[in-house]
mmCIF file of C-alpha atoms in Angstrom:
data_model
loop_
_atom_site.group_PDB
_atom_site.id
_atom_site.type_symbol
_atom_site.label_atom_id
_atom_site.label_comp_id
_atom_site.label_asym_id
_atom_site.label_seq_id
_atom_site.Cartn_x
_atom_site.Cartn_y
_atom_site.Cartn_z
ATOM 1 C CA UNK A 1 130.755 84.270 82.885
ATOM 2 C CA UNK A 2 130.354 87.132 85.366
ATOM 3 C CA UNK A 3 131.305 89.638 82.664
ATOM 4 C CA UNK A 4 128.698 88.072 80.348
ATOM 5 C CA UNK A 5 125.912 88.501 82.918
ATOM 6 C CA UNK A 6 127.056 92.073 83.616
ATOM 7 C CA UNK A 7 126.829 92.856 79.915
ATOM 8 C CA UNK A 8 123.321 91.394 79.693
ATOM 9 C CA UNK A 9 122.231 93.368 82.764
ATOM 10 C CA UNK A 10 123.533 96.635 81.320
ATOM 11 C CA UNK A 11 121.897 95.856 77.971
ATOM 12 C CA UNK A 12 118.562 95.191 79.688
ATOM 13 C CA UNK A 13 118.842 98.440 81.652
ATOM 14 C CA UNK A 14 119.615 100.452 78.516
ATOM 15 C CA UNK A 15 116.754 98.781 76.654
ATOM 16 C CA UNK A 16 114.284 99.570 79.432
ATOM 17 C CA UNK A 17 115.202 103.269 79.290
ATOM 18 C CA UNK A 18 114.836 103.280 75.521
ATOM 19 C CA UNK A 19 111.416 101.654 75.703
ATOM 20 C CA UNK A 20 110.274 104.008 78.478
ATOM 21 C CA UNK A 21 111.052 107.214 76.581
ATOM 22 C CA UNK A 22 108.476 108.921 74.372
ATOM 23 C CA UNK A 23 108.698 107.967 70.695
ATOM 24 C CA UNK A 24 109.861 110.537 68.174
ATOM 25 C CA UNK A 25 107.381 112.042 65.744
ATOM 26 C CA UNK A 26 106.945 109.789 62.712
ATOM 27 C CA UNK A 27 104.604 112.169 60.910
ATOM 28 C CA UNK A 28 103.820 115.885 60.825
ATOM 29 C CA UNK A 29 100.902 115.599 63.224
ATOM 30 C CA UNK A 30 98.420 113.157 64.727
ATOM 31 C CA UNK A 31 95.100 114.929 65.279
ATOM 32 C CA UNK A 32 93.284 113.098 68.070
ATOM 33 C CA UNK A 33 90.134 111.239 67.196
ATOM 34 C CA UNK A 34 88.327 112.064 70.446
ATOM 35 C CA UNK A 35 85.316 109.953 69.465
ATOM 36 C CA UNK A 36 87.225 106.741 68.783
ATOM 37 C CA UNK A 37 86.535 103.727 71.002
ATOM 38 C CA UNK A 38 90.056 102.387 70.474
ATOM 39 C CA UNK A 39 92.040 102.585 73.731
ATOM 40 C CA UNK A 40 95.681 103.601 73.410
ATOM 41 C CA UNK A 41 98.142 105.617 75.502
ATOM 42 C CA UNK A 42 96.793 108.984 74.376
ATOM 43 C CA UNK A 43 94.454 109.154 71.394
ATOM 44 C CA UNK A 44 94.414 107.458 68.027
ATOM 45 C CA UNK A 45 94.992 109.658 64.982
ATOM 46 C CA UNK A 46 92.226 110.568 62.653
ATOM 47 C CA UNK A 47 92.907 110.427 58.919
ATOM 48 C CA UNK A 48 95.308 113.349 58.231
ATOM 49 C CA UNK A 49 93.385 114.042 55.031
ATOM 50 C CA UNK A 50 90.409 114.962 57.226
ATOM 51 C CA UNK A 51 92.375 117.393 59.424
ATOM 52 C CA UNK A 52 91.347 121.030 59.343
ATOM 53 C CA UNK A 53 92.587 124.308 60.816
ATOM 54 C CA UNK A 54 90.046 124.092 63.654
ATOM 55 C CA UNK A 55 91.856 120.986 64.940
ATOM 56 C CA UNK A 56 94.772 123.252 65.891
ATOM 57 C CA UNK A 57 92.756 126.212 67.153
ATOM 58 C CA UNK A 58 91.267 127.526 70.416
ATOM 59 C CA UNK A 59 89.672 130.924 70.920
ATOM 60 C CA UNK A 60 88.741 133.185 73.816
ATOM 61 C CA UNK A 61 91.728 132.790 76.112
ATOM 62 C CA UNK A 62 91.825 136.576 76.459
ATOM 63 C CA UNK A 63 88.447 136.588 78.245
ATOM 64 C CA UNK A 64 88.422 136.805 82.087
ATOM 65 C CA UNK A 65 86.998 133.712 83.766
ATOM 66 C CA UNK A 66 84.534 133.464 86.634
ATOM 67 C CA UNK A 67 86.338 133.363 89.987
ATOM 68 C CA UNK A 68 83.205 133.570 92.111
ATOM 69 C CA UNK A 69 83.767 130.266 93.904
ATOM 70 C CA UNK A 70 85.106 129.168 97.295
ATOM 71 C CA UNK A 71 88.685 129.108 96.011
ATOM 72 C CA UNK A 72 88.510 132.428 94.191
ATOM 73 C CA UNK A 73 90.289 130.994 91.164
ATOM 74 C CA UNK A 74 89.588 129.472 87.778
ATOM 75 C CA UNK A 75 91.891 127.392 85.571
ATOM 76 C CA UNK A 76 91.055 127.266 81.864
ATOM 77 C CA UNK A 77 92.817 124.236 80.423
ATOM 78 C CA UNK A 78 93.922 124.125 76.795
ATOM 79 C CA UNK A 79 95.138 120.593 76.242
ATOM 80 C CA UNK A 80 94.462 117.808 73.759
ATOM 81 C CA UNK A 81 90.817 117.675 74.837
ATOM 82 C CA UNK A 82 90.346 121.259 73.616
ATOM 83 C CA UNK A 83 92.850 121.207 70.718
ATOM 84 C CA UNK A 84 92.951 117.717 69.144
ATOM 85 C CA UNK A 85 95.996 118.741 67.097
ATOM 86 C CA UNK A 86 98.101 118.691 70.299
ATOM 87 C CA UNK A 87 97.990 114.894 70.285
ATOM 88 C CA UNK A 88 101.561 113.456 70.446
ATOM 89 C CA UNK A 89 103.129 116.953 70.500
ATOM 90 C CA UNK A 90 103.862 116.972 74.242
ATOM 91 C CA UNK A 91 102.705 120.493 75.077
ATOM 92 C CA UNK A 92 99.646 122.320 76.420
ATOM 93 C CA UNK A 93 98.774 125.481 78.328
ATOM 94 C CA UNK A 94 96.252 127.036 80.681
ATOM 95 C CA UNK A 95 94.965 130.426 81.784
ATOM 96 C CA UNK A 96 94.780 131.053 85.539
ATOM 97 C CA UNK A 97 92.409 133.721 86.897
ATOM 98 C CA UNK A 98 92.486 134.808 90.542
ATOM 99 C CA UNK A 99 90.169 137.006 92.556
ATOM 100 C CA UNK A 100 91.801 138.947 95.405
ATOM 101 C CA UNK A 101 93.066 136.337 97.911
ATOM 102 C CA UNK A 102 92.139 133.559 95.500
ATOM 103 C CA UNK A 103 94.167 130.354 95.533
ATOM 104 C CA UNK A 104 94.967 127.528 93.147
ATOM 105 C CA UNK A 105 95.321 124.971 95.946
ATOM 106 C CA UNK A 106 98.217 122.513 96.362
ATOM 107 C CA UNK A 107 98.167 120.061 93.469
ATOM 108 C CA UNK A 108 100.410 118.081 91.164
ATOM 109 C CA UNK A 109 100.646 117.426 87.436
ATOM 110 C CA UNK A 110 101.677 113.765 87.210
ATOM 111 C CA UNK A 111 102.652 113.975 83.556
ATOM 112 C CA UNK A 112 104.142 117.423 82.989
ATOM 113 C CA UNK A 113 106.489 120.187 84.096
ATOM 114 C CA UNK A 114 104.858 123.633 84.298
ATOM 115 C CA UNK A 115 106.252 127.080 83.500
ATOM 116 C CA UNK A 116 104.144 130.070 84.538
ATOM 117 C CA UNK A 117 104.259 133.765 83.700
ATOM 118 C CA UNK A 118 102.210 136.469 85.413
ATOM 119 C CA UNK A 119 100.265 138.766 83.079
ATOM 120 C CA UNK A 120 98.474 140.862 85.713
ATOM 121 C CA UNK A 121 98.755 141.282 89.466
ATOM 122 C CA UNK A 122 100.988 139.557 91.992
ATOM 123 C CA UNK A 123 101.144 135.864 92.902
ATOM 124 C CA UNK A 124 102.773 134.014 95.761
ATOM 125 C CA UNK A 125 103.821 130.640 94.295
ATOM 126 C CA UNK A 126 105.799 127.655 95.450
ATOM 127 C CA UNK A 127 106.527 123.945 95.217
ATOM 128 C CA UNK A 128 107.673 121.284 97.678
ATOM 129 C CA UNK A 129 110.311 118.657 96.949
ATOM 130 C CA UNK A 130 109.833 114.945 97.586
ATOM 131 C CA UNK A 131 110.548 113.319 100.964
ATOM 132 C CA UNK A 132 114.203 113.169 99.999
ATOM 133 C CA UNK A 133 115.451 115.917 100.009
ATOM 134 C CA UNK A 134 113.442 116.810 103.090
ATOM 135 C CA UNK A 135 110.183 118.237 101.643
ATOM 136 C CA UNK A 136 111.914 121.564 100.975
ATOM 137 C CA UNK A 137 109.682 124.503 100.048
ATOM 138 C CA UNK A 138 110.752 126.760 97.177
ATOM 139 C CA UNK A 139 108.614 129.885 97.116
ATOM 140 C CA UNK A 140 108.610 133.262 95.381
ATOM 141 C CA UNK A 141 106.470 136.368 94.998
ATOM 142 C CA UNK A 142 105.873 136.987 91.299
ATOM 143 C CA UNK A 143 104.942 140.289 89.703
ATOM 144 C CA UNK A 144 103.818 141.073 86.164
ATOM 145 C CA UNK A 145 106.254 139.555 83.661
ATOM 146 C CA UNK A 146 107.909 137.198 86.161
ATOM 147 C CA UNK A 147 108.327 133.510 85.327
ATOM 148 C CA UNK A 148 108.480 130.457 87.604
ATOM 149 C CA UNK A 149 108.919 126.723 86.956
ATOM 150 C CA UNK A 150 107.184 123.854 88.779
ATOM 151 C CA UNK A 151 108.959 120.511 88.209
ATOM 152 C CA UNK A 152 106.881 117.550 87.091
ATOM 153 C CA UNK A 153 105.044 115.622 89.795
ATOM 154 C CA UNK A 154 105.828 117.988 92.692
ATOM 155 C CA UNK A 155 103.153 119.586 94.882
ATOM 156 C CA UNK A 156 102.773 123.272 94.048
ATOM 157 C CA UNK A 157 100.357 126.190 94.491
ATOM 158 C CA UNK A 158 99.588 129.775 93.448
ATOM 159 C CA UNK A 159 98.003 132.389 95.714
ATOM 160 C CA UNK A 160 96.897 135.951 94.989
ATOM 161 C CA UNK A 161 97.344 137.915 98.190
ATOM 162 C CA UNK A 162 96.844 141.228 96.402
ATOM 163 C CA UNK A 163 93.743 143.418 96.487
ATOM 164 C CA UNK A 164 93.263 143.222 92.697
ATOM 165 C CA UNK A 165 92.672 140.378 90.283
ATOM 166 C CA UNK A 166 95.632 138.399 88.973
ATOM 167 C CA UNK A 167 96.066 136.522 85.692
ATOM 168 C CA UNK A 168 98.744 134.061 84.621
ATOM 169 C CA UNK A 169 99.459 131.846 81.645
ATOM 170 C CA UNK A 170 101.120 128.498 82.162
ATOM 171 C CA UNK A 171 102.631 126.050 79.685
ATOM 172 C CA UNK A 172 103.032 122.340 80.423
ATOM 173 C CA UNK A 173 105.255 119.677 78.894
ATOM 174 C CA UNK A 174 102.458 117.256 78.095
ATOM 175 C CA UNK A 175 99.451 117.185 75.814
ATOM 176 C CA UNK A 176 97.483 116.005 78.872
ATOM 177 C CA UNK A 177 99.455 116.723 82.076
ATOM 178 C CA UNK A 178 96.651 115.746 84.444
ATOM 179 C CA UNK A 179 95.759 117.434 87.739
ATOM 180 C CA UNK A 180 95.572 115.907 91.213
ATOM 181 C CA UNK A 181 94.378 118.421 93.807
ATOM 182 C CA UNK A 182 95.732 117.112 97.096
ATOM 183 C CA UNK A 183 92.801 117.927 99.388
ATOM 184 C CA UNK A 184 90.259 116.686 96.846
ATOM 185 C CA UNK A 185 92.100 113.400 96.341
ATOM 186 C CA UNK A 186 92.696 112.723 100.040
ATOM 187 C CA UNK A 187 89.421 113.890 101.581
ATOM 188 C CA UNK A 188 87.115 113.702 98.566
ATOM 189 C CA UNK A 189 88.003 110.260 97.215
ATOM 190 C CA UNK A 190 85.106 108.094 95.995
ATOM 191 C CA UNK A 191 84.649 105.736 97.713
ATOM 192 C CA UNK A 192 86.218 107.529 100.692
ATOM 193 C CA UNK A 193 89.550 106.545 102.167
ATOM 194 C CA UNK A 194 89.104 104.981 105.603
ATOM 195 C CA UNK A 195 88.816 107.705 108.246
ATOM 196 C CA UNK A 196 90.986 105.536 110.494
ATOM 197 C CA UNK A 197 93.751 105.591 107.875
ATOM 198 C CA UNK A 198 93.514 109.364 107.436
ATOM 199 C CA UNK A 199 93.302 110.031 111.173
ATOM 200 C CA UNK A 200 96.454 107.984 111.711
ATOM 201 C CA UNK A 201 98.271 109.495 108.716
ATOM 202 C CA UNK A 202 97.480 113.122 109.563
ATOM 203 C CA UNK A 203 97.503 112.662 113.346
ATOM 204 C CA UNK A 204 93.920 113.924 113.639
ATOM 205 C CA UNK A 205 90.915 112.615 115.510
ATOM 206 C CA UNK A 206 88.349 110.730 113.437
ATOM 207 C CA UNK A 207 85.673 113.406 113.980
ATOM 208 C CA UNK A 208 87.879 115.978 112.276
ATOM 209 C CA UNK A 209 88.525 113.587 109.392
ATOM 210 C CA UNK A 210 84.828 112.826 109.064
ATOM 211 C CA UNK A 211 84.093 116.562 108.960
ATOM 212 C CA UNK A 212 86.713 117.114 106.261
ATOM 213 C CA UNK A 213 85.368 114.226 104.194
ATOM 214 C CA UNK A 214 81.866 115.690 104.425
ATOM 215 C CA UNK A 215 82.947 118.966 102.811
ATOM 216 C CA UNK A 216 82.419 119.780 99.140
ATOM 217 C CA UNK A 217 85.862 119.707 97.518
ATOM 218 C CA UNK A 218 85.437 121.753 94.374
ATOM 219 C CA UNK A 219 87.518 121.491 91.214
ATOM 220 C CA UNK A 220 88.548 124.852 89.755
ATOM 221 C CA UNK A 221 89.809 123.329 86.501
ATOM 222 C CA UNK A 222 87.661 123.836 83.402
#
């Protein structure tokens, strides 16, 4: 009897992993119908007979972006919202522009691993592991042509400490990897997180928390 229950437990575990994994492609493509009111995990497909080349196309990624903001950076996203043909394909990319001393602040991508290559300038980049193992920081100075990987779901950042502009291209393992900027989420939540909770969590006085919550937490993702 014990062996029977063990078998059923292992079968259930294997089945849960199978169900949790992404399904394989069952067709050549599934161009997202961004105007559909049907709610699914991702986007419903539009009729493949109505697909056109523009559904797989994005232009202008060679153009420098405006970095004249408080962060001194600009992230141009190219995901399924810009290229509907990316739907179900599990990939996207972005262009990152940095003014001198510009930063892409600590953030996570909850649904994708990121691989970045520097096209111009120098970037100081890094990511932090989860609480176990010990919130370890992995950091590197990247020059033109260097590549660095940020594992899915881990806090990471990019900083241009050079005196010239920097540009990078990053690819992500999701059609819609999502972005959670840590400071924005913690201090700019709507409605706000209790200042008592934040004061206790960050070991700050409530006045400091209230001041932080009153700031404008900008989003540099476009």
